[in-house]
Amino acid sequence: MLRSFFRTEAGSTTVLLAGTVLALVWANSPWGHTYEAFWHIPMGLSFGDARFSLDLRHWVNDGLMTVFFFVIGLEVSYEVRLGQLRDRRLIAVPAVAAFGGMLVPAGLYLALNLGGPGAGGWGVPIATDTAFVLGVLAIVGARCPDPLRAFLLTLAIVDDILAIIIIAVFYTSELEVPALVTAAALLAAIATLRWLRIWRAPAYIVLGFALWVATLESGIHPTLVGIALGVLVFVYAPSDQKLLLAGEAVQGFTTEPSARAAREAARRVRMAVSVNERLQLRLHPWSSYVIVPLFALANAGVRLDAEAVRAALTSPISIGVAVGLVAGKFAGISIGTWLPLRLGWGVLPGNLVWGQLLGGAAVSGIGFTVALFIVDLAFDDPSVQSQAKIGILAGSLLSAVLGWIVFRLAWDRGGVCAPPEAEPEEELPEALAAPVGPDDHVRGPADAPITIVEYGDFECPYCGRLHPVLDELLRRNPDVRLVFRHFPLRTLHPRAASAAIVAESAADRGRFWEMHDILYDNQRFLTDRDLEHYAAELDVDPWGDVPAHVSRIAEDEESGRAGGVRGTPTLFLNGVRYQGPLDLDSIDQALAALRPSG
């Protein structure tokens, strides 16, 4: 899901940039007067004597952008129920970073505009534009690893949620109670259809459009309808039964191909995937490649003549927006990342270093889509809107440059790994770097002549397959002991680090191996809720002394890397790295070779 999101967002950056440039060229061309005239052309619908009309810009901002926010609602719903936002250990850091990345920019803006005519624009520099950020990271390339993209995507999702709350609370005009009651009734009707599991698209389309009109008339911005409807769309992980039925239907089609069998196979496969994911697949490209670039075309056309630029250079509004995006985002996200890590509230995906995190904080100052959106809500005066938009353009450009510089400096100083194609072939050490000590987790007799040291990851499927093999080896060989060391592959397995922390909490109560076995027996179920359930079964505090456990896990990882561990599972037999097959007979033969002959 994440890789698909990355590809779509990064790929759409070119189209979004083209829409922005086209709007600027149009507004500053000899035909610049036609820019505003075009977007103020009215367009409406009529039903008998009733008529509903908006100009083209409002059809884009209030209508099409509802679809954009609907997609955000779908993404939020998916991530909360099935994705990264389920695991609080992984979302704690980007969530606090997102909050800091809003609080500090808003504070800097208000420091320059409090009490002035631009005070209401404090919401402009708070939001990060995901498409532009991922586009810049694509240009950065190997300097930005996938874990950083995952971190920034999680941050952007939380950022979107907070921005939506701010729009709803602080940028809502005077409420019309009858229309608001009607909107609430329509939303309740949609929720009832969902509760009754009635999945008829025409019913949702009609009710959704009526809800959008009622919300628009109520004074609440109608794009919030998109969020609400997106969150309500049903999302689920494919059950074993649905996967089995889908597999049988596909097999039936391959055995006896026919139109009926093809239709049944397509239906079964479609039913195995939730409506949420199917809608994301269909709507995300439209949102990224059409709606957001069209929004940029309709809103980014600000005049950049000498008079406008001169006014912006002295305007506290323009300066406040630019400073908020560049300095505010960088400082807020950096502090918001450091604080939860320092307090042990969460962990980072992958082995990220501060050079990468600071580069990500810098490019997060690229605020465009939602920033322009809030400009339209915060200011009525076209000249003030122009100043705010110039601040957005300047701040976003400076943030992109600052991010590129930080990544460049981090790269040149060895702050990140070189790209694989630039690395010489690595000669990995054969010997165990850290000998077995009293703090290791040992299963088997302490005086055993043969020791197996395993570097493992609780979410790694290969470790899961090796688990019963090692159990059988210990049963067959009473002269063998097993030592387990943590090596969570956070890039591939986002829940492995949390599982390791819970295992260490169990070790504090002398129940490490019991938790070890539970985690490997339940590899598909390692969310925070699952881990807390396993801990309750063993009467263990699941999170215990998190800073100490994180440090202990880091020591295992460091010793593994020093010993040539690059993946899991990796075994050492009596201190020498084992490089044979990981099946029972092969390892058993390797153990036999370690025993004295005769």
Coordinates of C-alpha atoms in Angstrom, one line a residue:
M1 CA 0.0 0.0 0.0
L2 CA 2.8 2.4 0.9
R3 CA 4.8 1.8 -2.2
S4 CA 1.8 2.4 -4.4
F5 CA 1.1 5.6 -2.5
F6 CA 4.7 6.7 -3.0
R7 CA 4.7 6.0 -6.7
T8 CA 1.4 7.9 -7.2
E9 CA 2.3 10.9 -5.1
A10 CA 5.8 11.3 -6.4
G11 CA 4.7 10.8 -10.0
S12 CA 1.9 13.3 -9.7
T13 CA 4.4 16.0 -8.5
T14 CA 5.3 16.8 -12.1
V15 CA 1.6 17.4 -13.0
L16 CA 1.1 19.5 -9.9
L17 CA 4.2 21.6 -10.7
A18 CA 3.0 22.0 -14.3
G19 CA -0.4 23.3 -13.0
T20 CA 1.3 25.7 -10.6
V21 CA 3.6 27.1 -13.3
L22 CA 0.8 27.4 -15.8
A23 CA -1.3 29.4 -13.3
L24 CA 1.7 31.7 -12.6
V25 CA 2.4 32.2 -16.3
W26 CA -1.3 32.8 -17.1
A27 CA -1.7 35.3 -14.3
N28 CA 1.5 37.2 -15.3
S29 CA 1.0 37.1 -19.1
P30 CA -0.5 39.9 -21.2
W31 CA -3.8 38.0 -20.8
G32 CA -3.5 37.9 -17.0
H33 CA -6.9 39.7 -16.6
T34 CA -8.6 36.7 -18.1
Y35 CA -7.3 34.4 -15.2
E36 CA -9.6 35.8 -12.5
A37 CA -12.4 36.4 -15.1
F38 CA -12.3 32.7 -16.1
W39 CA -12.4 31.3 -12.6
H40 CA -15.3 33.5 -11.7
I41 CA -17.6 32.2 -14.5
P42 CA -20.8 30.9 -12.8
M43 CA -22.0 27.4 -13.3
G44 CA -25.0 25.8 -11.7
L45 CA -27.7 23.2 -11.5
S46 CA -31.4 23.9 -11.7
F47 CA -34.4 21.7 -10.5
G48 CA -37.6 23.5 -11.6
D49 CA -37.6 26.9 -9.9
A50 CA -34.7 25.9 -7.6
R51 CA -31.2 26.9 -8.8
F52 CA -27.8 26.1 -7.3
S53 CA -24.9 28.0 -8.7
L54 CA -21.1 28.5 -7.9
D55 CA -18.3 30.0 -9.9
L56 CA -15.7 27.7 -11.4
R57 CA -13.2 28.3 -8.6
H58 CA -15.6 27.3 -5.9
W59 CA -16.7 24.2 -7.9
V60 CA -13.0 23.2 -7.8
N61 CA -12.3 24.3 -4.2
D62 CA -15.6 23.2 -2.6
G63 CA -16.6 20.4 -5.0
L64 CA -13.6 18.6 -6.5
M65 CA -11.5 19.1 -3.4
T66 CA -14.2 17.1 -1.5
V67 CA -13.0 14.1 -3.5
F68 CA -9.4 14.9 -2.5
F69 CA -10.4 15.0 1.2
F70 CA -12.5 11.8 0.6
V71 CA -9.3 10.0 -0.5
I72 CA -7.6 11.4 2.6
G73 CA -10.4 10.0 4.7
L74 CA -10.0 6.6 3.0
E75 CA -6.3 6.6 3.7
V76 CA -6.8 7.6 7.4
S77 CA -9.4 4.9 7.9
Y78 CA -7.2 2.3 6.3
E79 CA -4.1 3.3 8.3
V80 CA -5.9 3.5 11.6
R81 CA -7.5 0.0 11.2
L82 CA -4.9 -2.0 9.2
G83 CA -1.9 0.2 8.5
Q84 CA 0.8 2.1 10.3
L85 CA -1.5 4.0 12.6
R86 CA -2.5 0.8 14.4
D87 CA 0.9 0.5 16.0
R88 CA 1.2 3.3 18.5
R89 CA 4.9 2.6 19.0
L90 CA 5.5 3.6 15.4
I91 CA 3.1 6.5 15.2
A92 CA 4.1 8.2 18.5
V93 CA 7.1 9.9 17.0
P94 CA 5.7 11.2 13.7
A95 CA 2.4 12.2 15.5
V96 CA 4.3 14.4 18.0
A97 CA 6.5 15.7 15.2
A98 CA 3.4 16.6 13.2
F99 CA 1.9 18.4 16.2
G100 CA 5.2 20.3 16.7
G101 CA 5.3 21.0 12.9
M102 CA 2.0 22.9 13.3
L103 CA 2.4 24.6 16.6
V104 CA 5.7 26.3 16.0
P105 CA 4.8 27.7 12.5
A106 CA 1.5 29.0 13.8
G107 CA 3.3 30.6 16.7
L108 CA 5.9 32.3 14.5
Y109 CA 3.2 33.6 12.2
L110 CA 1.2 35.0 15.1
A111 CA 4.4 36.6 16.5
L112 CA 4.5 38.7 13.4
N113 CA 0.7 39.2 12.8
L114 CA -1.0 39.1 16.2
G115 CA -3.5 42.0 16.4
G116 CA -3.1 42.9 12.8
P117 CA -5.4 42.3 9.8
G118 CA -3.5 39.1 8.9
A119 CA -3.9 37.4 12.3
G120 CA -6.6 35.0 11.0
G121 CA -4.1 33.4 8.5
W122 CA -2.1 31.6 11.2
G123 CA -3.4 28.3 9.8
V124 CA -1.7 28.9 6.4
P125 CA 1.8 27.7 7.3
I126 CA 0.7 24.7 9.3
A127 CA 0.1 22.1 6.6
T128 CA 2.6 19.9 4.6
D129 CA 2.0 19.1 1.0
T130 CA 2.6 15.4 0.7
A131 CA 2.8 15.3 -3.1
F132 CA 5.5 18.0 -3.4
V133 CA 7.4 16.5 -0.4
L134 CA 7.5 13.0 -1.9
G135 CA 8.5 14.5 -5.3
V136 CA 11.5 16.3 -3.7
L137 CA 12.4 13.1 -1.9
A138 CA 12.3 11.3 -5.3
I139 CA 14.9 13.8 -6.6
V140 CA 17.0 13.3 -3.4
G141 CA 17.0 9.6 -4.3
A142 CA 19.3 7.3 -2.4
R143 CA 20.0 9.9 0.2
C144 CA 16.4 9.3 1.4
P145 CA 15.7 5.7 2.3
D146 CA 12.3 4.1 2.4
P147 CA 12.0 4.2 6.2
L148 CA 12.2 8.0 6.0
R149 CA 9.5 8.1 3.4
A150 CA 7.3 5.9 5.6
F151 CA 8.0 8.3 8.6
L152 CA 7.1 11.4 6.5
L153 CA 4.0 9.7 5.1
T154 CA 2.8 8.9 8.6
L155 CA 3.6 12.5 9.7
A156 CA 1.6 13.8 6.6
I157 CA -1.4 11.7 7.5
V158 CA -1.4 13.0 11.1
D159 CA -0.8 16.5 9.7
D160 CA -3.8 16.1 7.4
I161 CA -6.0 15.0 10.3
L162 CA -4.9 18.0 12.4
A163 CA -5.4 20.4 9.5
I164 CA -8.9 19.2 8.9
I165 CA -9.8 19.7 12.6
I166 CA -8.4 23.2 12.5
I167 CA -10.4 24.0 9.3
A168 CA -13.6 22.6 11.0
V169 CA -13.1 24.5 14.2
F170 CA -11.5 27.8 13.3
Y171 CA -12.4 28.4 9.6
T172 CA -16.1 27.7 9.7
S173 CA -18.4 30.6 8.8
E174 CA -21.7 31.4 10.5
L175 CA -23.9 28.3 10.8
E176 CA -27.3 27.8 9.3
V177 CA -29.1 25.5 11.8
P178 CA -31.7 24.0 9.4
A179 CA -29.1 23.1 6.8
L180 CA -26.9 21.7 9.5
V181 CA -29.7 19.5 10.9
T182 CA -30.4 18.3 7.4
A183 CA -26.7 17.4 6.9
A184 CA -26.6 15.6 10.2
A185 CA -29.7 13.5 9.2
L186 CA -28.1 12.6 5.8
L187 CA -24.9 11.6 7.4
A188 CA -26.8 9.4 9.9
A189 CA -28.7 7.9 6.9
I190 CA -25.3 7.0 5.3
A191 CA -24.0 5.6 8.5
T192 CA -27.2 3.5 8.8
L193 CA -26.7 2.0 5.3
R194 CA -23.2 1.1 6.3
W195 CA -24.4 -0.5 9.5
L196 CA -27.0 -2.5 7.6
R197 CA -24.2 -3.5 5.1
I198 CA -26.2 -2.2 2.2
W199 CA -23.6 -1.6 -0.6
R200 CA -25.5 0.1 -3.4
A201 CA -23.4 2.8 -5.0
P202 CA -26.3 4.9 -6.4
A203 CA -27.8 5.3 -2.9
Y204 CA -24.4 6.5 -1.5
I205 CA -23.9 8.9 -4.5
V206 CA -27.3 10.5 -4.1
L207 CA -27.1 10.8 -0.3
G208 CA -23.5 12.0 -0.6
F209 CA -24.3 14.7 -3.0
A210 CA -27.3 15.8 -0.9
L211 CA -25.0 15.9 2.1
W212 CA -22.5 18.0 0.3
V213 CA -25.2 20.6 -0.7
A214 CA -26.6 20.7 2.8
T215 CA -23.2 21.1 4.3
L216 CA -22.3 23.9 1.9
E217 CA -25.5 25.7 2.8
S218 CA -24.9 25.2 6.6
G219 CA -21.7 27.3 6.6
I220 CA -19.4 24.3 7.4
H221 CA -16.9 23.8 4.6
P222 CA -18.2 21.0 2.4
T223 CA -14.8 19.3 2.0
L224 CA -15.3 18.0 5.6
V225 CA -18.0 15.8 4.1
G226 CA -15.3 14.1 2.1
I227 CA -13.4 13.2 5.3
A228 CA -16.5 12.0 7.0
L229 CA -17.5 9.8 4.1
G230 CA -14.0 8.4 3.6
V231 CA -13.8 7.4 7.3
L232 CA -17.1 5.7 7.1
V233 CA -16.1 3.4 4.1
F234 CA -15.8 -0.1 5.3
V235 CA -12.2 -1.5 5.5
Y236 CA -11.1 -5.0 6.5
A237 CA -8.2 -7.4 6.1
P238 CA -9.1 -10.3 3.7
S239 CA -10.3 -13.2 5.8
D240 CA -8.9 -16.7 5.2
Q241 CA -12.3 -17.8 4.0
K242 CA -12.6 -15.1 1.4
L243 CA -9.0 -15.8 0.2
L244 CA -9.8 -19.5 0.0
L245 CA -13.0 -18.9 -2.0
A246 CA -11.2 -16.4 -4.3
G247 CA -8.4 -19.0 -4.9
E248 CA -10.9 -21.7 -5.6
A249 CA -12.8 -19.5 -8.1
V250 CA -9.5 -18.6 -9.9
Q251 CA -8.5 -22.2 -10.0
G252 CA -11.9 -23.1 -11.4
F253 CA -11.5 -20.6 -14.2
T254 CA -8.0 -21.9 -15.1
T255 CA -9.3 -25.5 -15.1
E256 CA -12.4 -24.7 -17.2
P257 CA -12.2 -21.2 -18.7
S258 CA -15.6 -19.7 -19.5
A259 CA -17.3 -16.3 -19.2
R260 CA -19.3 -17.5 -16.2
A261 CA -16.2 -18.8 -14.4
A262 CA -14.3 -15.5 -15.2
R263 CA -17.2 -13.4 -13.8
E264 CA -17.3 -15.6 -10.6
A265 CA -13.5 -15.4 -10.2
A266 CA -13.5 -11.6 -10.7
R267 CA -16.4 -11.3 -8.1
R268 CA -14.7 -13.5 -5.5
V269 CA -11.3 -11.7 -5.9
R270 CA -13.0 -8.3 -5.7
M271 CA -15.0 -9.3 -2.5
A272 CA -11.7 -10.4 -0.8
V273 CA -10.5 -6.8 -0.9
S274 CA -12.3 -4.1 1.1
V275 CA -14.3 -1.3 -0.5
N276 CA -11.9 1.2 1.0
E277 CA -8.9 -0.3 -0.8
R278 CA -10.8 -0.6 -4.1
L279 CA -11.9 3.0 -3.9
Q280 CA -8.3 4.2 -3.1
L281 CA -7.0 2.3 -6.1
R282 CA -9.6 4.0 -8.4
L283 CA -9.7 7.5 -6.9
H284 CA -6.1 8.2 -5.9
P285 CA -4.8 8.7 -9.4
W286 CA -7.7 11.0 -10.2
S287 CA -7.1 13.0 -7.0
S288 CA -3.3 13.2 -7.5
Y289 CA -3.2 13.7 -11.3
V290 CA -6.3 15.7 -12.0
I291 CA -8.0 17.3 -9.0
V292 CA -5.0 18.6 -7.1
P293 CA -3.2 20.0 -10.2
L294 CA -6.5 21.6 -11.3
F295 CA -6.8 23.1 -7.8
A296 CA -3.3 24.6 -8.2
L297 CA -4.3 26.0 -11.6
A298 CA -7.3 27.7 -10.1
N299 CA -5.5 29.1 -7.0
A300 CA -1.8 29.6 -7.6
G301 CA -2.2 32.3 -10.2
V302 CA -0.8 35.2 -8.2
R303 CA 0.7 38.3 -10.0
L304 CA 4.4 38.6 -9.4
D305 CA 5.0 42.1 -10.8
A306 CA 7.4 44.6 -9.1
E307 CA 4.6 46.2 -7.0
A308 CA 3.3 42.9 -5.7
V309 CA 6.7 41.5 -4.9
R310 CA 7.7 44.8 -3.1
A311 CA 4.5 44.7 -1.1
A312 CA 5.2 41.0 -0.1
L313 CA 8.7 41.8 1.0
T314 CA 7.4 44.2 3.6
S315 CA 4.2 42.4 4.4
P316 CA 4.1 40.6 7.8
I317 CA 1.6 38.2 6.2
S318 CA 4.1 37.0 3.5
I319 CA 7.0 37.0 5.9
G320 CA 5.0 35.2 8.6
V321 CA 3.9 32.5 6.1
A322 CA 7.5 32.0 4.7
V323 CA 9.2 32.0 8.1
G324 CA 6.5 29.6 9.4
L325 CA 7.1 27.2 6.6
V326 CA 10.9 27.3 6.5
A327 CA 12.0 27.9 10.1
G328 CA 8.7 26.8 11.9
K329 CA 8.3 23.5 10.2
F330 CA 12.0 22.6 10.5
A331 CA 12.2 23.5 14.2
G332 CA 8.8 22.1 15.1
I333 CA 9.3 18.7 13.5
S334 CA 12.9 18.4 14.7
I335 CA 11.9 19.1 18.3
G336 CA 8.7 17.0 17.9
T337 CA 10.9 14.1 16.8
W338 CA 13.6 14.4 19.5
L339 CA 11.2 14.7 22.4
P340 CA 9.3 11.4 22.1
L341 CA 12.5 9.6 21.3
R342 CA 14.2 11.1 24.3
L343 CA 11.2 10.1 26.5
G344 CA 11.0 6.6 25.1
W345 CA 7.4 7.1 23.8
G346 CA 8.1 5.3 20.5
V347 CA 10.5 4.1 17.9
L348 CA 11.5 5.0 14.3
P349 CA 11.1 2.8 11.3
G350 CA 14.5 1.5 10.0
N351 CA 17.9 2.7 11.1
L352 CA 17.4 6.4 10.4
V353 CA 20.0 8.9 11.4
W354 CA 19.6 12.6 12.3
G355 CA 20.9 13.8 9.0
Q356 CA 18.0 12.1 7.3
L357 CA 15.4 13.2 9.8
L358 CA 16.6 16.8 9.6
G359 CA 16.4 16.7 5.8
G360 CA 12.8 15.3 6.1
A361 CA 11.9 18.1 8.6
A362 CA 13.2 20.7 6.1
V363 CA 11.3 19.5 3.1
S364 CA 8.2 19.2 5.2
G365 CA 8.1 23.0 5.0
I366 CA 6.7 22.7 1.5
G367 CA 3.1 23.7 2.1
F368 CA 1.0 24.1 -0.9
T369 CA -2.4 22.5 -1.5
V370 CA -3.9 22.8 2.0
A371 CA -2.1 26.2 2.6
L372 CA -3.7 27.6 -0.5
F373 CA -7.0 26.1 0.6
I374 CA -6.8 27.9 4.0
V375 CA -5.8 31.2 2.3
D376 CA -9.2 31.1 0.5
L377 CA -10.9 30.5 3.9
A378 CA -8.9 33.0 6.0
F379 CA -8.9 36.1 3.7
D380 CA -11.5 37.9 1.6
D381 CA -9.3 40.7 0.4
P382 CA -7.6 39.7 -3.0
S383 CA -4.5 41.8 -2.2
V384 CA -4.1 40.0 1.2
Q385 CA -4.6 36.6 -0.5
S386 CA -1.9 37.6 -3.0
Q387 CA 0.6 38.3 -0.2
A388 CA -0.2 35.0 1.5
K389 CA 0.2 33.1 -1.7
I390 CA 3.6 34.7 -2.4
G391 CA 4.7 33.7 1.1
I392 CA 3.6 30.1 0.4
L393 CA 5.5 30.0 -2.9
A394 CA 8.7 31.6 -1.3
G395 CA 8.5 29.4 1.8
S396 CA 8.0 26.2 -0.1
L397 CA 10.8 26.9 -2.5
L398 CA 13.2 27.8 0.3
S399 CA 12.2 24.7 2.2
A400 CA 12.9 22.5 -0.8
V401 CA 16.4 24.1 -1.2
L402 CA 17.1 23.8 2.6
G403 CA 16.1 20.1 2.5
W404 CA 18.4 19.5 -0.5
I405 CA 21.3 21.2 1.4
V406 CA 20.7 19.1 4.6
F407 CA 20.6 15.9 2.7
R408 CA 23.7 16.8 0.8
L409 CA 25.7 17.7 3.9
A410 CA 24.5 14.5 5.7
W411 CA 25.6 12.5 2.7
D412 CA 29.0 14.1 2.3
R413 CA 29.7 13.6 6.0
G414 CA 28.8 10.0 6.0
G415 CA 25.5 10.5 7.7
V416 CA 23.8 8.0 5.5
C417 CA 24.7 4.9 3.7
A418 CA 26.0 5.0 0.1
P419 CA 23.6 3.7 -2.6
P420 CA 24.0 0.0 -3.1
E421 CA 25.4 0.4 -6.6
A422 CA 28.2 2.6 -5.3
E423 CA 29.3 0.3 -2.5
P424 CA 32.2 -2.1 -3.0
E425 CA 31.4 -5.8 -2.3
E426 CA 31.4 -6.3 1.4
E427 CA 33.5 -9.0 3.1
L428 CA 31.4 -10.0 6.1
P429 CA 33.2 -11.3 9.2
E430 CA 32.7 -15.0 10.1
A431 CA 33.1 -14.8 13.9
L432 CA 30.5 -13.8 16.5
A433 CA 31.4 -10.2 17.5
A434 CA 30.1 -10.3 21.1
P435 CA 30.6 -13.5 23.2
V436 CA 27.7 -15.0 25.0
G437 CA 27.3 -13.3 28.4
P438 CA 25.2 -13.4 31.5
D439 CA 22.7 -10.9 30.1
D440 CA 21.9 -13.0 27.0
H441 CA 18.6 -15.0 26.7
V442 CA 19.7 -18.6 26.9
R443 CA 17.6 -21.8 26.5
G444 CA 19.3 -25.0 27.4
P445 CA 22.1 -26.0 29.9
A446 CA 24.5 -23.3 30.8
D447 CA 27.5 -25.7 30.4
A448 CA 26.4 -27.0 27.0
P449 CA 29.5 -27.6 24.8
I450 CA 27.6 -26.3 21.7
T451 CA 26.0 -22.9 21.5
I452 CA 23.7 -21.7 18.8
V453 CA 23.3 -17.9 18.7
E454 CA 20.3 -16.7 16.6
Y455 CA 19.8 -13.1 15.5
G456 CA 16.1 -13.0 14.8
D457 CA 13.1 -10.8 14.1
F458 CA 9.7 -11.7 15.5
E459 CA 7.9 -10.6 12.4
C460 CA 10.3 -12.3 9.9
P461 CA 8.5 -15.2 8.2
Y462 CA 11.8 -17.0 7.8
C463 CA 12.5 -16.8 11.5
G464 CA 9.0 -18.1 12.1
R465 CA 9.8 -21.2 9.9
L466 CA 13.1 -21.7 11.7
H467 CA 11.5 -21.5 15.2
P468 CA 10.1 -25.1 15.2
V469 CA 13.4 -26.4 13.6
L470 CA 15.4 -25.0 16.5
D471 CA 12.9 -26.4 19.1
E472 CA 13.4 -29.8 17.5
L473 CA 17.2 -29.5 17.5
L474 CA 17.2 -28.7 21.2
R475 CA 14.9 -31.7 21.8
R476 CA 17.2 -34.0 19.9
N477 CA 20.5 -32.6 21.2
P478 CA 20.6 -32.1 25.0
D479 CA 24.2 -30.9 24.7
V480 CA 23.1 -27.8 22.8
R481 CA 21.9 -24.4 24.1
L482 CA 20.2 -21.6 22.1
V483 CA 20.9 -17.9 22.6
F484 CA 18.4 -15.4 21.1
R485 CA 19.5 -11.9 20.1
H486 CA 17.2 -9.2 18.6
F487 CA 17.7 -7.9 15.1
P488 CA 14.4 -6.3 14.1
L489 CA 14.3 -5.3 10.4
R490 CA 12.2 -2.2 10.9
T491 CA 12.2 -1.3 7.2
L492 CA 10.5 -4.5 6.3
H493 CA 8.7 -5.4 9.5
P494 CA 7.2 -2.3 11.3
R495 CA 6.0 -4.3 14.3
A496 CA 9.2 -6.2 15.0
A497 CA 10.7 -3.5 17.3
S498 CA 7.5 -3.3 19.4
A499 CA 7.5 -7.1 19.7
A500 CA 11.1 -7.1 20.8
I501 CA 10.3 -4.5 23.5
V502 CA 7.4 -6.6 24.9
A503 CA 9.7 -9.7 24.9
E504 CA 12.2 -7.7 27.0
S505 CA 9.4 -6.6 29.3
A506 CA 8.6 -10.3 29.8
A507 CA 12.3 -11.0 30.4
D508 CA 12.2 -8.6 33.4
R509 CA 9.7 -11.1 34.9
G510 CA 11.8 -14.2 33.9
R511 CA 9.3 -15.1 31.1
F512 CA 11.3 -14.2 28.0
W513 CA 11.1 -17.6 26.4
E514 CA 7.4 -18.0 27.0
M515 CA 6.8 -14.6 25.3
H516 CA 9.3 -15.6 22.5
D517 CA 7.2 -18.7 21.7
I518 CA 3.9 -16.8 21.8
L519 CA 5.3 -14.1 19.4
Y520 CA 6.5 -16.6 16.9
D521 CA 3.3 -18.6 17.1
N522 CA 1.3 -15.4 16.3
Q523 CA 3.4 -13.6 13.8
R524 CA 0.4 -12.3 11.8
F525 CA -1.0 -10.6 15.0
L526 CA 1.6 -8.2 16.4
T527 CA -0.3 -5.0 16.8
D528 CA -0.1 -3.1 20.1
R529 CA -3.4 -4.5 21.1
D530 CA -2.2 -8.1 20.3
L531 CA 1.0 -7.5 22.2
E532 CA -0.8 -6.2 25.3
H533 CA -3.1 -9.2 25.2
Y534 CA -0.1 -11.6 25.2
A535 CA 1.5 -9.6 28.0
A536 CA -1.7 -9.9 30.1
E537 CA -1.7 -13.7 29.6
L538 CA 1.8 -13.8 31.2
D539 CA 1.0 -11.1 33.8
V540 CA 3.6 -8.8 32.3
D541 CA 3.7 -5.0 31.9
P542 CA 3.9 -4.9 28.1
W543 CA 5.9 -1.6 27.9
G544 CA 7.9 -1.8 31.1
D545 CA 11.1 0.2 31.1
V546 CA 11.0 1.1 27.4
P547 CA 14.3 3.2 27.3
A548 CA 16.3 0.4 28.9
H549 CA 14.7 -2.2 26.5
V550 CA 15.4 -0.1 23.5
S551 CA 19.0 0.2 24.6
R552 CA 19.3 -3.5 25.1
I553 CA 17.8 -4.2 21.6
A554 CA 20.2 -1.7 20.1
E555 CA 23.2 -3.5 21.7
D556 CA 22.0 -6.8 20.1
E557 CA 21.7 -5.0 16.8
E558 CA 25.2 -3.4 17.1
S559 CA 26.8 -6.8 18.0
G560 CA 25.0 -8.4 15.0
R561 CA 26.2 -5.8 12.5
A562 CA 29.7 -6.1 13.9
G563 CA 29.5 -9.9 13.3
G564 CA 28.3 -9.5 9.7
V565 CA 24.5 -9.9 10.3
R566 CA 22.7 -8.3 7.5
G567 CA 19.4 -10.2 7.5
T568 CA 17.4 -12.6 9.6
P569 CA 17.6 -15.3 10.6
T570 CA 21.4 -15.5 11.0
L571 CA 23.0 -18.3 13.1
F572 CA 26.4 -18.7 14.8
L573 CA 27.5 -22.2 15.8
N574 CA 30.1 -22.0 18.6
G575 CA 30.9 -18.5 17.5
V576 CA 31.2 -19.1 13.7
R577 CA 28.6 -17.9 11.3
Y578 CA 26.6 -20.7 9.8
Q579 CA 26.0 -20.4 6.1
G580 CA 24.2 -23.6 5.2
P581 CA 20.5 -24.4 4.6
L582 CA 18.2 -23.7 7.5
D583 CA 16.4 -27.1 7.5
L584 CA 16.5 -29.5 10.4
D585 CA 18.9 -32.1 8.9
S586 CA 21.4 -29.6 7.6
I587 CA 21.8 -27.8 10.9
D588 CA 21.8 -31.1 12.8
Q589 CA 24.7 -32.3 10.6
A590 CA 26.6 -29.0 11.2
L591 CA 26.1 -29.6 15.0
A592 CA 27.4 -33.1 14.7
A593 CA 30.6 -31.9 13.0
L594 CA 31.3 -29.7 16.1
R595 CA 31.5 -32.7 18.4
P596 CA 34.8 -34.5 18.9
S597 CA 35.2 -37.6 16.8
G598 CA 35.1 -40.9 18.5

